[in-house]
């Protein structure tokens, strides 16, 4: 597990599709779950870059709390949480879903 963008020393892969091929020398990772926030949103939420938090996802049938979520702050970011498909399925999350940061 790595933070997205941290690809140094990772394996590569070859992607093949109808538009052609692309070979990557490195970059294959399982990304840590993380939240993108701009400085203003991070300040409003009371969190800082690289802080580790938990997030409560409250869905109709499968609410859960995800731990070890990395806060990533950059002024170019729009607020978004990135989780993998298995995590989204476990929470019954589809489309626009809101979560609560737990510090």
XYZ file of N, CA and C in Angstrom:
309
model
N 0.851 -1.177 0.000
C 0.000 0.000 0.000
C 0.891 1.233 0.000
N 0.572 2.150 -0.898
C 1.333 3.389 -1.021
C 0.380 4.548 -1.245
N 0.890 5.744 -0.974
C 0.109 6.917 -1.332
C 0.146 7.061 -2.846
N -0.958 7.489 -3.423
C -0.993 7.676 -4.870
C 0.099 8.666 -5.256
N 0.752 8.388 -6.365
C 1.857 9.220 -6.820
C 3.213 8.730 -6.356
N 3.269 7.884 -5.333
C 4.524 7.334 -4.823
C 4.822 6.043 -5.574
N 5.465 6.178 -6.731
C 5.667 5.015 -7.594
C 7.126 4.579 -7.711
N 8.044 5.257 -7.032
C 9.463 4.909 -7.138
C 9.699 3.468 -6.699
N 10.388 2.715 -7.555
C 10.742 1.343 -7.227
C 9.621 0.331 -7.361
N 8.506 0.731 -7.963
C 7.376 -0.188 -8.125
C 7.488 -0.922 -9.456
N 6.785 -2.035 -9.600
C 6.809 -2.739 -10.879
C 6.064 -1.957 -11.954
N 6.326 -2.308 -13.180
C 5.627 -1.718 -14.315
C 4.605 -2.686 -14.871
N 4.055 -2.323 -16.016
C 3.100 -3.198 -16.688
C 2.954 -2.750 -18.136
N 2.303 -3.575 -18.905
C 2.001 -3.244 -20.295
C 0.487 -3.229 -20.441
N -0.050 -2.105 -20.880
C -1.485 -1.960 -21.103
C -1.754 -2.099 -22.593
N -2.694 -2.953 -22.949
C -3.025 -3.194 -24.350
C -4.519 -3.006 -24.527
N -4.901 -2.212 -25.511
C -6.314 -1.972 -25.774
C -6.546 -1.636 -27.227
N -7.784 -1.332 -27.581
C -8.126 -1.078 -28.979
C -7.422 0.141 -29.573
N -6.952 1.064 -28.739
C -6.267 2.258 -29.245
C -4.753 2.082 -29.283
N -4.255 0.915 -28.874
C -2.820 0.681 -28.915
C -2.289 0.115 -27.618
N -0.988 0.322 -27.398
C -0.299 -0.216 -26.231
C 0.457 0.886 -25.507
N 0.657 0.675 -24.220
C 1.466 1.580 -23.413
C 2.234 0.730 -22.419
N 3.548 0.880 -22.409
C 4.360 0.137 -21.451
C 4.872 1.097 -20.387
N 4.591 0.770 -19.129
C 5.054 1.568 -17.999
C 6.233 0.863 -17.347
N 7.314 1.583 -17.119
C 8.492 0.998 -16.465
C 8.240 0.798 -14.972
N 7.420 1.673 -14.384
C 7.040 1.568 -12.980
C 5.684 2.229 -12.806
N 5.082 2.031 -11.641
C 3.833 2.734 -11.373
C 2.666 1.878 -10.937
N 2.849 0.555 -10.842
C 1.743 -0.304 -10.418
C 1.725 -0.351 -8.889
N 0.665 0.204 -8.290
C 0.539 0.230 -6.834
C -0.900 -0.076 -6.430
N -1.058 -0.435 -5.173
C -2.373 -0.421 -4.531
C -2.357 0.845 -3.687
N -3.168 1.822 -4.066
C -3.140 3.125 -3.403
C -3.839 3.079 -2.051
N -3.242 3.762 -1.071
C -3.906 3.924 0.225
C -5.163 4.756 0.015
N -6.184 4.478 0.803
C -7.378 5.319 0.718
C -6.992 6.715 1.188
N -7.546 7.725 0.522
C -7.160 9.088 0.844
C -8.258 10.080 0.485
N -8.132 11.271 1.061
C -9.070 12.361 0.798
C -8.284 13.533 0.231
N -8.744 14.075 -0.896
C -8.181 15.301 -1.459
C -8.970 16.486 -0.924
N -8.269 17.481 -0.414
C -8.891 18.722 0.043
C -8.013 19.895 -0.366
N -8.631 21.054 -0.630
C -7.828 22.259 -0.798
C -7.579 22.846 0.589
N -6.722 23.857 0.683
C -6.339 24.422 1.985
C -7.533 24.926 2.774
N -8.447 25.589 2.089
C -9.625 26.141 2.757
C -10.500 25.033 3.347
N -10.736 23.985 2.575
C -11.558 22.865 3.055
C -10.874 22.124 4.199
N -9.552 21.953 4.100
C -8.808 21.272 5.166
C -8.889 22.072 6.464
N -8.736 23.380 6.357
C -8.824 24.230 7.552
C -10.216 24.135 8.171
N -11.250 24.186 7.329
C -12.633 24.097 7.822
C -12.892 22.756 8.509
N -12.252 21.685 8.005
C -12.434 20.350 8.587
C -11.499 20.107 9.773
N -10.539 21.021 9.990
C -9.604 20.869 11.102
C -8.582 19.772 10.895
N -8.171 19.574 9.631
C -7.190 18.534 9.321
C -6.015 19.134 8.560
N -4.903 18.386 8.524
C -3.685 18.838 7.864
C -3.194 17.791 6.877
N -2.358 18.241 5.942
C -1.751 17.348 4.966
C -1.017 16.208 5.670
N -1.204 15.011 5.184
C -0.582 13.769 5.673
C -1.186 13.248 6.975
N -2.174 13.942 7.527
C -2.830 13.459 8.746
C -3.594 12.175 8.430
N -3.604 11.248 9.369
C -4.337 9.989 9.218
C -5.633 10.104 10.016
N -6.743 9.819 9.361
C -8.063 9.913 9.994
C -8.863 8.652 9.683
N -10.039 8.572 10.265
C -11.031 7.564 9.894
C -12.198 8.304 9.263
N -12.980 7.602 8.465
C -14.143 8.209 7.819
C -15.339 7.287 7.989
N -16.422 7.846 8.513
C -17.676 7.104 8.645
C -18.490 7.336 7.379
N -18.822 6.244 6.705
C -19.668 6.301 5.515
C -21.022 5.741 5.921
N -22.036 6.578 5.846
C -23.368 6.217 6.330
C -24.301 6.003 5.141
N -24.422 4.750 4.705
C -25.316 4.420 3.597
C -26.556 3.724 4.149
N -27.527 3.523 3.292
C -28.819 2.975 3.720
C -28.691 1.617 4.415
N -27.945 0.706 3.821
C -27.917 -0.663 4.346
C -26.575 -1.127 4.905
N -25.479 -0.414 4.601
C -24.165 -0.951 4.946
C -23.203 0.115 5.443
N -23.572 0.875 6.426
C -22.677 1.897 6.969
C -21.415 1.248 7.529
N -20.289 1.957 7.397
C -19.048 1.449 7.971
C -18.083 2.584 8.236
N -17.013 2.273 8.975
C -15.953 3.235 9.254
C -14.667 2.702 8.637
N -14.043 3.525 7.795
C -12.763 3.182 7.180
C -11.660 3.894 7.952
N -10.666 3.147 8.405
C -9.532 3.726 9.113
C -8.357 3.947 8.184
N -7.316 4.554 8.712
C -6.062 4.771 7.973
C -6.275 5.512 6.662
N -7.075 6.569 6.698
C -7.329 7.404 5.520
C -6.368 8.588 5.576
N -5.588 8.790 4.521
C -4.595 9.861 4.471
C -5.240 11.138 3.936
N -5.026 12.244 4.632
C -5.468 13.549 4.141
C -4.387 14.089 3.211
N -4.780 14.520 2.014
C -3.851 15.135 1.059
C -4.377 16.522 0.735
N -3.561 17.533 0.997
C -3.980 18.919 0.809
C -3.149 19.565 -0.296
N -3.853 20.138 -1.251
C -3.233 20.916 -2.328
C -4.297 21.883 -2.829
N -3.915 23.122 -3.077
C -4.912 24.126 -3.460
C -5.630 23.808 -4.767
N -5.045 22.984 -5.600
C -5.702 22.622 -6.865
C -6.734 21.503 -6.694
N -6.818 20.905 -5.505
C -7.739 19.785 -5.278
C -9.170 20.256 -5.043
N -10.107 19.480 -5.541
C -11.508 19.567 -5.142
C -11.729 18.449 -4.131
N -12.639 18.656 -3.201
C -12.875 17.661 -2.155
C -13.355 16.346 -2.761
N -12.623 15.271 -2.475
C -12.998 13.940 -2.959
C -12.263 12.895 -2.131
N -12.936 11.785 -1.875
C -12.306 10.657 -1.196
C -12.113 9.544 -2.208
N -10.924 8.955 -2.205
C -10.615 7.875 -3.132
C -10.470 6.573 -2.357
N -11.349 5.621 -2.651
C -11.292 4.281 -2.075
C -11.366 3.286 -3.225
N -11.024 2.035 -2.949
C -11.082 1.060 -4.039
C -12.486 0.459 -4.163
N -12.677 -0.291 -5.218
C -13.988 -0.866 -5.529
C -14.496 -1.776 -4.416
N -13.610 -2.593 -3.851
C -14.035 -3.494 -2.770
C -14.527 -2.715 -1.559
N -13.840 -1.620 -1.225
C -14.256 -0.798 -0.086
C -15.598 -0.128 -0.360
N -15.769 0.381 -1.568
C -17.048 1.005 -1.931
C -18.181 -0.016 -1.876
N -17.935 -1.213 -2.391
C -18.962 -2.258 -2.351
C -19.301 -2.658 -0.919
N -18.287 -2.741 -0.057
C -18.525 -3.112 1.341
C -19.429 -2.100 2.038
N -19.329 -0.828 1.625
C -20.152 0.226 2.230
C -21.477 0.417 1.501
N -21.668 -0.291 0.408
C -22.869 -0.071 -0.394
C -22.863 1.314 -1.017
N -21.658 1.845 -1.277
C -21.508 3.201 -1.812
C -21.546 3.184 -3.328
N -22.426 3.997 -3.881
C -22.545 4.112 -5.331
C -22.984 5.532 -5.645
N -22.380 6.133 -6.665
C -22.730 7.511 -6.996
C -22.161 8.459 -5.962
N -22.889 9.518 -5.679
C -22.423 10.508 -4.704
C -22.794 10.062 -3.295
N -21.778 9.850 -2.476
C -21.962 9.415 -1.090
C -21.118 10.335 -0.214
N -21.661 10.726 0.921
C -20.950 11.615 1.836
C -20.424 10.827 3.023
N -19.283 11.271 3.555
C -18.706 10.657 4.733
C -18.397 11.700 5.788
N -18.145 11.237 6.998
C -17.794 12.118 8.114
C -16.384 11.788 8.573
N -15.502 12.798 8.588
C -14.133 12.603 9.058
C -14.150 12.467 10.573
N -13.504 11.405 11.052
C -13.377 11.161 12.488
C -11.891 11.243 12.819
N -11.530 12.161 13.695
C -10.102 12.344 14.026
C -9.721 11.541 15.240
